[in-house]
Protein backbone atom coordinates (compact mmCIF):
# COMPACT_ATOMS: atom_id res chain seq x y z
CA MET A 1 14.21 62.17 134.51
CA ALA A 2 15.23 63.78 131.21
CA GLU A 3 11.66 65.03 130.67
CA GLU A 4 11.54 66.46 134.19
CA ARG A 5 14.86 68.25 133.68
CA LYS A 6 13.64 69.80 130.45
CA LEU A 7 10.31 70.96 131.81
CA ILE A 8 11.59 72.47 135.04
CA GLY A 9 14.63 74.01 133.38
CA GLU A 10 12.60 75.61 130.58
CA TYR A 11 9.97 76.89 132.99
CA LEU A 12 12.50 78.53 135.34
CA LEU A 13 14.42 79.94 132.38
CA GLU A 14 11.26 81.43 130.86
CA LYS A 15 10.26 82.94 134.22
CA GLY A 16 13.68 84.52 134.60
CA VAL A 17 14.41 82.61 137.81
CA ILE A 18 17.67 81.17 136.48
CA THR A 19 20.08 82.04 133.70
CA GLU A 20 21.15 79.85 130.82
CA ASP A 21 24.65 79.50 132.30
CA GLN A 22 23.22 78.40 135.64
CA LEU A 23 21.06 75.80 133.90
CA LYS A 24 24.04 74.45 131.93
CA GLU A 25 26.09 74.26 135.10
CA ALA A 26 23.28 72.41 136.89
CA PHE A 27 22.90 69.97 133.98
CA LYS A 28 26.61 69.09 134.22
CA GLU A 29 26.13 68.20 137.88
CA VAL A 30 23.03 66.13 137.03
CA GLU A 31 25.12 64.05 134.64
CA ARG A 32 27.90 63.71 137.21
CA THR A 33 25.80 62.91 140.30
CA ASN A 34 22.44 61.70 138.91
CA ARG A 35 20.66 64.07 141.32
CA LYS A 36 17.42 65.80 140.36
CA ILE A 37 17.76 69.13 138.60
CA GLY A 38 15.52 70.90 141.11
CA GLU A 39 17.57 69.70 144.07
CA ILE A 40 20.80 70.92 142.46
CA LEU A 41 19.37 74.34 141.61
CA VAL A 42 18.28 74.80 145.23
CA ARG A 43 21.57 73.54 146.70
CA ARG A 44 23.56 75.92 144.53
CA GLY A 45 21.32 78.86 145.43
CA PHE A 46 20.17 79.39 141.81
CA ALA A 47 16.53 78.88 142.76
CA ARG A 48 14.35 78.59 145.86
CA GLU A 49 12.43 75.50 146.92
CA GLU A 50 9.24 77.45 146.20
CA ASP A 51 10.39 78.16 142.62
CA ILE A 52 10.91 74.44 142.01
CA ALA A 53 7.58 73.54 143.63
CA ARG A 54 5.69 76.10 141.53
CA ALA A 55 7.40 74.79 138.38
CA LEU A 56 6.37 71.23 139.24
CA SER A 57 2.88 72.48 140.08
CA GLU A 58 2.43 74.02 136.67
CA GLN A 59 3.96 71.13 134.75
CA LEU A 60 2.25 68.29 136.67
CA GLY A 61 -1.10 69.99 137.20
CA PHE A 62 -1.13 69.90 141.02
CA THR A 63 -2.04 72.85 143.23
CA PHE A 64 0.86 74.48 145.08
CA VAL A 65 0.26 75.27 148.76
CA ASP A 66 2.36 77.61 150.90
CA LEU A 67 2.08 75.81 154.24
CA SER A 68 3.58 78.72 156.20
CA THR A 69 0.33 80.66 155.64
CA TYR A 70 -2.10 77.73 155.38
CA GLN A 71 -4.59 76.91 158.15
CA ILE A 72 -4.21 73.17 158.72
CA GLU A 73 -7.04 71.28 160.43
CA THR A 74 -6.05 69.50 163.64
CA GLU A 75 -8.59 66.77 162.85
CA ALA A 76 -6.73 66.01 159.61
CA THR A 77 -3.28 65.73 161.22
CA GLN A 78 -4.66 63.25 163.76
CA LEU A 79 -5.37 60.77 160.95
CA ILE A 80 -1.68 60.23 160.06
CA PRO A 81 0.97 59.41 162.72
CA LYS A 82 3.90 61.81 163.01
CA ASP A 83 6.58 59.26 162.11
CA CYS A 84 4.68 58.28 158.94
CA ALA A 85 4.26 61.92 157.95
CA LEU A 86 8.01 62.47 158.35
CA ARG A 87 8.90 59.31 156.43
CA LEU A 88 6.47 59.97 153.57
CA LYS A 89 7.27 63.72 153.51
CA ALA A 90 3.55 64.49 153.61
CA ILE A 91 1.09 66.22 155.94
CA PRO A 92 -2.74 66.06 155.84
CA ILE A 93 -4.21 69.57 155.71
CA PHE A 94 -7.98 69.09 155.75
CA LYS A 95 -10.70 66.46 155.45
CA VAL A 96 -14.01 66.74 153.59
CA GLY A 97 -16.35 63.76 153.60
CA ASP A 98 -14.42 60.72 152.43
CA SER A 99 -11.56 62.81 151.00
CA LEU A 100 -8.32 63.88 152.66
CA LYS A 101 -6.21 66.63 151.13
CA VAL A 102 -2.52 65.97 151.73
CA ALA A 103 0.46 68.24 151.03
CA MET A 104 3.31 66.19 149.54
CA THR A 105 6.75 66.78 148.06
CA ASN A 106 5.97 64.17 145.39
CA PRO A 107 2.25 63.94 144.58
CA LEU A 108 3.02 61.26 141.96
CA ASP A 109 4.21 58.77 144.60
CA ILE A 110 1.45 56.17 144.25
CA ALA A 111 2.89 53.92 146.97
CA ALA A 112 2.87 56.82 149.47
CA ILE A 113 -0.69 57.76 148.47
CA ASP A 114 -1.85 54.16 148.96
CA GLU A 115 -0.20 54.04 152.40
CA LEU A 116 -1.78 57.36 153.39
CA SER A 117 -5.17 56.01 152.33
CA CYS A 118 -4.70 52.89 154.47
CA LEU A 119 -3.49 54.91 157.46
CA SER A 120 -6.49 57.24 157.24
CA GLY A 121 -8.98 54.37 157.21
CA GLY A 122 -9.55 54.21 153.45
CA LEU A 123 -10.07 57.92 152.74
CA ARG A 124 -9.55 59.12 149.17
CA ILE A 125 -6.25 61.04 149.08
CA LYS A 126 -6.13 64.30 147.13
CA PRO A 127 -2.48 65.38 146.89
CA VAL A 128 -1.23 68.95 146.56
CA LEU A 129 2.34 70.20 146.22
CA ALA A 130 4.43 71.80 148.97
CA THR A 131 8.14 72.39 149.55
CA PRO A 132 10.17 69.88 151.63
CA THR A 133 11.01 72.58 154.17
CA GLY A 134 7.39 73.72 154.31
CA ILE A 135 6.23 70.18 155.08
CA LYS A 136 8.94 69.62 157.68
CA GLU A 137 8.11 72.86 159.48
CA ALA A 138 4.37 72.19 159.29
CA ILE A 139 4.84 68.74 160.85
CA ALA A 140 6.84 70.33 163.65
CA ARG A 141 4.27 73.08 164.13
CA PHE A 142 1.01 71.13 163.98
CA TYR A 143 2.00 67.83 165.55
CA GLY A 144 3.46 69.73 168.48
CA ILE A 145 6.11 67.04 169.15
CA ILE A 146 9.25 68.34 167.53
CA GLU A 147 10.62 71.80 166.90
CA PRO A 148 11.76 72.86 163.45
CA LEU A 149 15.55 72.75 163.37
CA THR A 150 17.08 75.95 162.11
CA GLY A 151 18.85 75.24 158.86
CA PHE A 152 17.97 71.54 158.60
CA GLY A 153 16.23 71.98 155.27
CA GLU A 154 17.56 75.45 154.57
CA ARG A 155 19.81 75.98 151.58
CA ILE A 156 22.23 78.83 150.98
CA PRO A 157 24.26 79.65 147.86
CA TYR A 158 27.36 77.47 147.78
CA SER A 159 29.46 80.35 146.53
CA GLU A 160 28.71 82.26 149.74
CA THR A 161 29.67 79.43 152.09
CA PRO A 162 33.33 79.70 153.13
CA ILE A 163 34.70 76.83 155.22
CA PRO A 164 35.56 78.18 158.70
CA LYS A 165 38.96 77.28 160.12
CA PRO A 166 38.43 75.88 163.62
CA GLU A 167 42.03 76.02 164.87
CA GLY A 168 42.59 78.46 167.71
CA GLU A 169 38.90 78.95 168.58
CA PRO A 170 37.90 75.92 170.67
CA SER A 171 35.67 77.92 173.02
CA LYS A 172 33.64 79.30 170.12
CA LEU A 173 33.33 75.81 168.61
CA VAL A 174 32.09 74.42 171.92
CA GLN A 175 29.56 77.24 172.14
CA GLU A 176 28.24 76.61 168.61
CA ALA A 177 28.13 72.84 169.11
CA SER A 178 26.22 73.25 172.40
CA GLN A 179 23.28 75.13 170.91
CA ALA A 180 19.96 73.31 171.33
CA PRO A 181 19.11 73.12 167.58
CA VAL A 182 22.51 71.55 166.80
CA ILE A 183 22.21 69.02 169.63
CA LYS A 184 18.70 68.10 168.50
CA LEU A 185 19.75 67.84 164.86
CA VAL A 186 22.64 65.45 165.68
CA ASN A 187 20.38 63.35 167.94
CA GLN A 188 17.73 63.10 165.20
CA LEU A 189 20.37 62.11 162.65
CA ILE A 190 21.59 59.25 164.87
CA GLU A 191 18.01 58.21 165.70
CA GLU A 192 17.06 58.09 162.01
CA ALA A 193 20.09 55.92 161.26
CA VAL A 194 19.28 53.48 164.08
CA LYS A 195 15.61 53.32 163.04
CA SER A 196 16.66 52.55 159.46
CA GLY A 197 18.95 49.72 160.56
CA ALA A 198 22.00 51.51 159.18
CA SER A 199 25.47 50.20 159.97
CA ASP A 200 27.26 53.48 159.17
CA ILE A 201 26.63 57.22 158.88
CA HIS A 202 28.73 59.30 156.50
CA LEU A 203 28.80 63.09 156.78
CA GLU A 204 30.49 64.39 153.65
CA PRO A 205 31.47 68.04 153.15
CA GLN A 206 31.58 69.19 149.53
CA GLU A 207 31.93 72.60 147.87
CA ASP A 208 28.21 72.83 147.14
CA GLY A 209 26.76 71.25 150.28
CA PHE A 210 27.07 69.10 153.36
CA TYR A 211 25.80 65.64 152.45
CA CYS A 212 24.69 62.71 154.59
CA ARG A 213 24.49 59.05 153.58
CA LEU A 214 23.46 55.96 155.54
CA ARG A 215 24.80 52.48 154.79
CA ILE A 216 21.85 50.10 154.94
CA ASP A 217 22.34 46.42 154.04
CA GLY A 218 25.76 47.30 152.67
CA VAL A 219 24.51 50.00 150.27
CA LEU A 220 24.76 53.77 150.80
CA HIS A 221 21.50 55.73 150.71
CA GLU A 222 21.33 59.50 150.72
CA THR A 223 19.25 61.10 153.46
CA GLU A 224 18.27 64.67 154.30
CA PRO A 225 21.49 66.53 155.20
CA PRO A 226 22.03 69.45 157.55
CA ALA A 227 22.48 72.86 155.94
CA LYS A 228 25.96 73.71 154.73
CA LYS A 229 26.28 76.56 157.25
CA LEU A 230 25.82 74.06 160.12
CA GLN A 231 28.68 71.84 158.90
CA LEU A 232 31.25 72.99 161.47
CA ALA A 233 28.77 72.99 164.37
CA VAL A 234 27.52 69.46 163.60
CA ILE A 235 31.04 68.02 163.22
CA SER A 236 32.18 69.80 166.39
CA ARG A 237 29.19 68.38 168.28
CA LEU A 238 30.10 64.82 167.24
CA LYS A 239 33.77 65.37 168.13
CA ILE A 240 32.82 66.64 171.58
CA MET A 241 30.57 63.59 172.12
CA ALA A 242 33.40 61.28 170.98
CA GLU A 243 35.94 63.07 173.23
CA MET A 244 38.11 64.23 170.32
CA ASP A 245 40.17 67.40 170.00
CA ILE A 246 37.70 69.81 168.37
CA ALA A 247 40.43 72.36 167.64
CA GLN A 248 42.33 69.83 165.50
CA SER A 249 40.91 69.43 161.99
CA ARG A 250 44.03 68.75 159.94
CA LEU A 251 44.72 65.23 161.22
CA PRO A 252 42.51 62.09 161.31
CA GLN A 253 41.00 61.28 164.70
CA ASP A 254 39.10 58.36 166.24
CA GLY A 255 36.63 58.34 169.10
CA ARG A 256 33.73 56.51 170.67
CA ILE A 257 30.24 57.48 171.84
CA GLN A 258 28.13 55.31 174.11
CA THR A 259 24.51 56.40 174.14
CA LYS A 260 20.89 55.27 174.30
CA VAL A 261 18.72 55.57 171.20
CA LEU A 262 15.05 54.51 171.25
CA GLY A 263 15.71 52.79 174.56
CA ARG A 264 18.58 50.72 173.14
CA ASP A 265 22.26 50.80 174.11
CA ILE A 266 24.17 52.00 171.06
CA ASP A 267 27.93 52.19 170.62
CA LEU A 268 29.15 54.66 167.98
CA ARG A 269 32.70 54.48 166.61
CA VAL A 270 33.51 57.89 165.14
CA ALA A 271 36.35 58.60 162.70
CA THR A 272 37.22 61.93 161.09
CA PHE A 273 39.38 62.54 158.04
CA PRO A 274 40.46 65.97 156.71
CA THR A 275 39.40 66.88 153.16
CA ILE A 276 39.71 70.12 151.19
CA TYR A 277 36.11 71.08 152.10
CA GLY A 278 36.22 70.12 155.78
CA GLU A 279 36.30 66.96 157.86
CA HIS A 280 34.63 63.82 156.54
CA VAL A 281 32.98 62.02 159.48
CA SER A 282 32.27 58.29 159.43
CA ILE A 283 30.24 56.73 162.25
CA ARG A 284 29.98 52.95 162.73
CA ILE A 285 26.81 51.96 164.61
CA LEU A 286 26.95 48.97 166.96
CA ASP A 287 23.63 48.01 168.51
CA LYS A 288 24.44 46.31 171.81
CA THR A 289 20.86 45.09 172.26
CA GLN A 290 21.01 42.85 169.18
CA GLY A 291 23.35 40.43 170.93
CA ILE A 292 25.59 37.83 169.36
CA VAL A 293 24.25 36.16 166.24
CA GLU A 294 24.08 32.35 166.42
CA LEU A 295 26.09 30.36 163.87
CA GLU A 296 22.87 28.89 162.51
CA GLU A 297 21.60 32.41 161.71
CA LEU A 298 24.54 33.45 159.54
CA GLY A 299 23.33 31.73 156.37
CA PHE A 300 25.40 28.53 156.24
CA GLN A 301 24.18 25.67 154.09
CA GLU A 302 23.61 22.61 156.26
CA ASP A 303 26.59 20.60 154.98
CA THR A 304 29.01 23.56 155.27
CA LEU A 305 27.86 24.33 158.81
CA LYS A 306 28.37 20.71 159.85
CA LYS A 307 31.96 20.72 158.55
CA PHE A 308 32.70 24.12 160.10
CA LYS A 309 31.42 23.02 163.51
CA GLU A 310 33.73 20.02 163.36
CA ILE A 311 36.88 22.14 162.96
CA ILE A 312 35.99 24.84 165.53
CA TYR A 313 36.01 22.16 168.26
CA LYS A 314 39.54 21.00 167.39
CA PRO A 315 42.00 21.12 170.32
CA TYR A 316 44.63 23.12 168.43
CA GLY A 317 45.42 24.69 165.07
CA ILE A 318 44.65 28.01 163.41
CA ILE A 319 41.29 28.81 161.79
CA LEU A 320 41.04 31.88 159.59
CA VAL A 321 37.99 33.84 158.43
CA THR A 322 38.77 35.84 155.29
CA GLY A 323 37.13 38.47 153.16
CA PRO A 324 37.19 42.22 152.50
CA THR A 325 36.24 44.87 155.04
CA GLY A 326 32.52 44.75 155.80
CA SER A 327 32.04 41.11 154.83
CA GLY A 328 30.96 40.02 158.32
CA LYS A 329 34.18 38.32 159.48
CA THR A 330 33.98 39.68 163.04
CA THR A 331 30.32 38.68 163.36
CA THR A 332 31.25 35.13 162.38
CA LEU A 333 34.10 35.00 164.91
CA TYR A 334 31.82 36.23 167.71
CA ALA A 335 29.27 33.57 166.75
CA VAL A 336 32.04 30.93 166.88
CA LEU A 337 33.28 32.04 170.30
CA ASN A 338 29.73 32.13 171.63
CA THR A 339 29.19 28.56 170.35
CA ILE A 340 32.35 27.04 171.84
CA ASN A 341 32.34 29.10 175.05
CA ASP A 342 32.63 26.71 177.97
CA LEU A 343 33.64 27.06 181.62
CA LYS A 344 36.21 24.32 181.02
CA LYS A 345 38.02 26.53 178.49
CA ASN A 346 40.07 29.68 179.02
CA ILE A 347 39.25 31.96 176.08
CA ILE A 348 41.15 35.23 175.56
CA THR A 349 40.73 37.74 172.74
CA LEU A 350 42.71 40.68 171.41
CA GLU A 351 40.51 42.90 169.24
CA ASP A 352 40.46 46.25 167.47
CA PRO A 353 37.94 47.27 168.67
CA VAL A 354 35.91 45.08 171.06
CA GLU A 355 32.48 45.25 169.41
CA TYR A 356 30.42 42.95 171.64
CA THR A 357 31.12 41.45 175.04
CA ILE A 358 30.65 37.75 175.79
CA ALA A 359 30.26 36.48 179.36
CA ARG A 360 33.24 34.64 180.86
CA ILE A 361 35.51 35.43 177.88
CA HIS A 362 38.51 37.69 178.59
CA GLN A 363 38.40 40.38 175.92
CA SER A 364 41.11 42.99 175.38
CA GLN A 365 41.45 45.88 172.96
CA VAL A 366 44.64 46.91 171.20
CA ASN A 367 46.03 50.32 172.11
CA ILE A 368 48.77 51.28 169.70
CA ARG A 369 49.54 54.55 171.49
CA ALA A 370 50.18 52.64 174.71
CA GLY A 371 52.23 50.01 172.87
CA LEU A 372 49.63 47.24 172.96
CA THR A 373 49.63 45.88 169.39
CA PHE A 374 48.38 42.50 168.18
CA ALA A 375 51.94 41.15 168.32
CA THR A 376 52.85 42.45 171.80
CA GLY A 377 49.47 41.50 173.21
CA LEU A 378 49.68 38.01 171.76
CA ARG A 379 53.06 37.42 173.43
CA SER A 380 51.48 38.15 176.82
CA ILE A 381 48.32 36.17 176.12
CA VAL A 382 50.21 32.90 175.61
CA ARG A 383 51.58 33.24 179.16
CA LEU A 384 48.04 33.27 180.60
CA ASP A 385 47.41 29.57 179.95
CA PRO A 386 44.69 30.04 177.29
CA ASP A 387 42.93 27.16 175.53
CA ILE A 388 41.51 29.35 172.79
CA ILE A 389 42.86 32.66 171.43
CA MET A 390 41.06 35.05 169.12
CA ILE A 391 43.14 37.72 167.36
CA GLY A 392 41.11 40.40 165.59
CA GLU A 393 43.33 40.43 162.49
CA ILE A 394 46.68 39.15 161.23
CA ARG A 395 48.33 42.20 159.71
CA ASP A 396 52.06 41.44 159.70
CA LYS A 397 54.70 38.69 159.89
CA GLU A 398 55.29 39.12 163.62
CA THR A 399 51.64 38.57 164.52
CA ALA A 400 51.35 35.69 162.04
CA ASP A 401 54.45 33.93 163.44
CA ILE A 402 53.28 34.16 167.06
CA ALA A 403 49.74 33.04 166.11
CA ILE A 404 51.01 30.02 164.17
CA HIS A 405 53.51 29.00 166.85
CA SER A 406 50.70 29.30 169.43
CA SER A 407 48.53 26.99 167.34
CA LEU A 408 51.37 24.47 167.12
CA THR A 409 51.89 24.43 170.90
CA GLY A 410 48.42 23.28 171.88
CA HIS A 411 46.24 26.38 171.40
CA LEU A 412 43.25 26.82 169.11
CA VAL A 413 43.68 30.19 167.39
CA PHE A 414 41.04 32.15 165.48
CA SER A 415 41.79 35.22 163.39
CA THR A 416 40.87 37.12 160.24
CA LEU A 417 42.82 37.84 157.09
CA HIS A 418 42.09 40.09 154.12
CA THR A 419 41.99 37.77 151.10
CA ASN A 420 39.44 37.39 148.32
CA ASP A 421 38.90 33.64 148.79
CA ALA A 422 39.84 30.73 151.04
CA PRO A 423 42.72 29.23 148.97
CA SER A 424 44.50 32.62 148.92
CA ALA A 425 44.87 32.58 152.73
CA ALA A 426 47.79 30.13 152.64
CA THR A 427 49.63 32.03 149.91
CA ARG A 428 49.01 35.31 151.76
CA LEU A 429 50.64 33.97 154.93
CA ILE A 430 53.62 32.77 152.90
CA ASP A 431 53.84 36.16 151.16
CA ILE A 432 54.15 38.01 154.48
CA GLY A 433 57.05 35.76 155.47
CA VAL A 434 55.68 32.69 157.26
CA GLU A 435 57.49 29.45 156.38
CA PRO A 436 55.33 27.24 154.12
CA TYR A 437 55.82 24.14 156.29
CA LEU A 438 54.52 26.07 159.33
CA VAL A 439 51.41 27.17 157.41
CA ALA A 440 50.74 23.59 156.30
CA SER A 441 51.29 22.20 159.80
CA SER A 442 49.05 24.70 161.60
CA LEU A 443 46.18 25.55 159.24
CA ALA A 444 43.02 23.73 160.40
CA GLY A 445 40.62 25.55 158.10
CA VAL A 446 39.83 28.74 156.19
CA LEU A 447 36.36 30.22 155.84
CA ALA A 448 35.95 32.87 153.14
CA GLN A 449 32.74 34.86 153.17
CA ARG A 450 30.73 37.70 151.65
CA LEU A 451 27.43 39.34 152.56
CA VAL A 452 24.59 39.43 150.04
CA ARG A 453 21.33 41.30 150.39
CA LYS A 454 18.21 39.19 150.96
CA LEU A 455 15.19 39.74 148.74
CA CYS A 456 12.36 41.58 150.46
CA PRO A 457 9.77 38.87 151.28
CA LYS A 458 6.89 41.32 150.72
CA CYS A 459 7.72 42.37 147.18
CA LYS A 460 10.08 39.83 145.59
CA LYS A 461 8.75 38.73 142.21
CA GLU A 462 8.93 35.38 140.50
CA TYR A 463 10.36 35.16 137.00
CA LYS A 464 11.60 32.54 134.58
CA PRO A 465 15.40 32.78 134.07
CA SER A 466 16.81 33.37 130.60
CA ARG A 467 18.94 30.81 128.79
CA GLU A 468 22.09 32.81 129.64
CA GLU A 469 21.21 32.88 133.35
CA ILE A 470 20.50 29.15 133.35
CA GLU A 471 23.85 28.44 131.71
CA SER A 472 25.78 30.64 134.15
CA ILE A 473 24.19 28.89 137.14
CA ASN A 474 24.71 25.49 135.54
CA GLU A 475 28.40 26.16 134.92
CA SER A 476 29.16 27.24 138.51
CA ALA A 477 26.60 25.32 140.57
CA ASN A 478 26.90 22.01 138.68
CA LYS A 479 23.14 21.84 138.11
CA ARG A 480 21.68 20.09 135.09
CA ILE A 481 20.22 22.39 132.40
CA ASP A 482 16.93 20.44 132.35
CA GLU A 483 16.70 20.80 136.15
CA LEU A 484 16.87 24.60 135.85
CA THR A 485 14.75 25.17 132.73
CA ASN A 486 11.43 25.28 134.59
CA LYS A 487 12.88 26.69 137.81
CA GLN A 488 11.34 29.96 139.02
CA LEU A 489 13.82 32.50 140.34
CA TYR A 490 13.07 35.76 142.15
CA LYS A 491 14.04 39.35 141.46
CA PRO A 492 13.72 42.58 143.49
CA THR A 493 10.90 45.03 142.82
CA GLY A 494 10.68 47.46 145.74
CA CYS A 495 8.09 48.56 148.30
CA ASN A 496 7.79 50.86 151.32
CA ASP A 497 8.90 48.08 153.63
CA CYS A 498 12.32 47.83 151.95
CA ARG A 499 12.76 51.54 151.06
CA ASN A 500 11.99 50.64 147.42
CA THR A 501 15.27 48.73 147.06
CA GLY A 502 13.77 45.24 146.72
CA TYR A 503 16.08 43.96 149.46
CA LYS A 504 15.79 43.73 153.23
CA GLY A 505 18.54 42.36 155.47
CA ARG A 506 21.67 40.44 154.55
CA THR A 507 22.96 36.90 154.78
CA GLY A 508 26.33 35.26 154.27
CA ILE A 509 27.70 33.15 151.46
CA PHE A 510 30.63 30.94 152.38
CA GLU A 511 33.59 28.99 151.04
CA LEU A 512 35.11 26.50 153.49
CA LEU A 513 38.58 25.08 152.84
CA ILE A 514 39.72 22.23 155.11
CA PRO A 515 43.27 21.24 154.03
CA ASP A 516 44.01 17.56 153.46
CA ASN A 517 47.43 15.98 152.81
CA GLY A 518 47.32 16.87 149.12
CA ILE A 519 46.57 20.54 149.80
CA ASN A 520 49.24 20.68 152.51
CA GLU A 521 51.79 19.38 149.99
CA LEU A 522 50.79 22.16 147.59
CA ILE A 523 51.20 24.74 150.37
CA ILE A 524 54.70 23.43 151.21
CA LYS A 525 55.62 23.65 147.50
CA LYS A 526 54.34 27.29 147.42
CA ALA A 527 51.80 26.38 144.77
CA PRO A 528 49.71 29.31 143.44
CA SER A 529 46.25 29.78 144.94
CA HIS A 530 44.43 28.59 141.78
CA GLN A 531 46.08 25.16 142.12
CA ILE A 532 45.05 24.99 145.77
CA ARG A 533 41.53 25.99 144.70
CA ASP A 534 41.34 23.22 142.09
CA ALA A 535 42.48 20.64 144.64
CA ALA A 536 39.98 21.90 147.21
CA CYS A 537 37.11 21.79 144.70
CA GLN A 538 38.02 18.19 143.83
CA GLN A 539 37.91 17.51 147.54
CA GLY A 540 34.33 18.90 147.64
CA MET A 541 34.72 22.58 148.53
CA LYS A 542 31.88 24.80 147.31
CA THR A 543 33.05 28.18 146.04
CA LEU A 544 31.52 31.48 147.13
CA ARG A 545 29.67 31.74 143.82
CA GLN A 546 28.33 28.19 144.06
CA ASP A 547 27.05 28.86 147.56
CA GLY A 548 25.51 32.10 146.33
CA PHE A 549 23.76 30.38 143.44
CA GLN A 550 22.33 27.86 145.89
CA LYS A 551 20.71 30.77 147.74
CA VAL A 552 19.41 32.13 144.43
CA LEU A 553 17.73 28.79 143.73
CA GLN A 554 16.29 28.85 147.27
CA GLY A 555 14.72 32.27 146.61
CA ILE A 556 16.82 33.98 149.31
CA THR A 557 18.68 36.43 147.07
CA SER A 558 18.88 37.46 143.43
CA LEU A 559 21.25 36.34 140.71
CA SER A 560 22.47 39.90 140.11
CA GLU A 561 23.32 40.30 143.81
CA VAL A 562 25.47 37.14 143.86
CA LEU A 563 27.23 38.08 140.63
CA SER A 564 28.02 41.54 142.01
CA VAL A 565 29.90 40.24 145.09
CA THR A 566 31.66 37.19 143.63
CA LYS A 567 33.93 36.48 140.72
CA GLU A 568 34.44 33.48 138.50
CA ALA A 569 36.68 30.79 139.94
C-alpha cells in the first residue's frame, strides 16, 4: 500500500492535479482510516475518479478506457452474468478469438480474472482500467436491467457539502425521499445486504462522506456508499418506511420495516441516533424464511448438549443464557423453546422485540411507552397459568425477583443476562439485589456463549502449529503435548466464496454451569465468581476457551478466532 500511495501521490502532484497540502492531508487520513489514497482523494474532491484511474494506468501499465464513450459489444456482455459483473466490478467490452477484453477497477485482481475466465468458458482475459462509476454505469446501460442511480458512485467535495437541517420541512423531505432513484438506491442497499448474509446495515454520516458498512459473520465490511448529497434523502426514505417522524432528527428513534427481498420475508429493525454530521442509522436484518435453528445446529459438543437437554426439561427453576450483545443468546433461547414446545405445556414469552414466531407459543413484546415492561408483564404472565416462561432479558432487581419467585413456585423460567461467563451470572444477580439463598435455590443452570467464525471450507489451509500455540492449547484444553505435536490445524486464507476473509458462517462456543451443593454453598456465602469457576471446573465444566480449542482441533475454526473472543480463565 505504501508503494501505491507514493506512486499515485507523486504522479498527481507532478501533473498538477493535487497540491502538496492536499496530499499531506490525504496521507493523514490514510494513516487514520487505512483507506486507499485514491479513494480518499476522490471523496474529498481533490481529484476525480478519472485522475486516479489514469495514474494507476500509467504506473501499472494497463490501458485506461473511458466507458462513457466506448462502444461495448453486446456479444461480450452476454458472456458474464450481470450479478457477477456487479460483484467483480468488471464489464466485458469485446471478444476477439479466444480473448476477452474486460474493463476492471482492479486489473491486478487475479482471483477475479480467474473467475471471469471460468464464467466465459475459458477465454483468456485481457484486463483494462476503468473508473468504478464508469463500470457501474456501463453495466446499467449495456445489460439493460438496472438504471444508473444518480449520485450512487458520484463524489462531491466534502467542504461543499453542508448538512441540511430537516426540522420544519417534512413535506420537502417526503418529496426528496419519494424520488425513484432514492427508492431504488435504498432497495438495492437492502438487497445487497440480504444477499451477503449480513445481520446489520450501518449508514454512517461523516464530515467527508456518507459511509455504509455491513456486518457479516460478526465483522463489519465496508460497501459502496451513497453519495454524500443523498444522505438526507436516503435516511428520510428509511424513516418513512419504518414509520418514524422524519422531521425529528435530534432524538433517537426506533422503527420496523416488514418487506420482501429476493422473494423472502424480511423484518428490518431500524434505529437512528443523532450525531454532529447527521443521523447514524442502524438496521438489524431478520430473515423470517430461515426459521428457528435446531439445538443440534448451534455448535454444541455432544456431552455439553446432552447435559443442557437434561436441564431444559426440568419442571421448575431458572435457566440463564449469558454473553455480550450479539453472542447469539436469543437464537439459543428460541431453539430451546422450539425443542421443548409441547401441547401439554403452556409457554408464554415476553420479548424485546419478538424476532421469530413459534406455533402454539404465546409471545408478547414489551412496550415501555404503554407501560408494558419486563417486570409489569411478568406479573401478569404468572396469573395465566404458564408452565414455562421466557423473559427476553433480566435488566433490574424487580424483574429478577419476580423471575426467581416464579421459578420457585413451579414454573420453568428462561432468560438472558449480560455477563462474560457462566459463574458470573450468580454474582450478577446478587449484585442487583437478589438474596443469595434465592439465587442458590432457583438456579438450575447457566449457559455462557460466544459466536466464532467458521473457516471457509473451500480455502482453509492446513498448517503445523508452533510450540507456543501447542502450549497454549495444552494449558487450556488439557491435551497432552505429544498428542498435539503432530496435529494439523487450519488457518484462513481467503477466496471469492468467503469475500476473501477466510471465514464463512458462525458457530457457538459454550460454557455450561450446572450448580451442585458445593456451588450453591459458595453462592449463599457470596463467594467471588473465580471461586465458583474453580469449583465448576472441578465438577467437569468446560470453559468457553476450552470449548473453542476443541473446535480448533476439529478444524471448524482458527486458533486466532477463539483467542479473540475468549479470555484466560
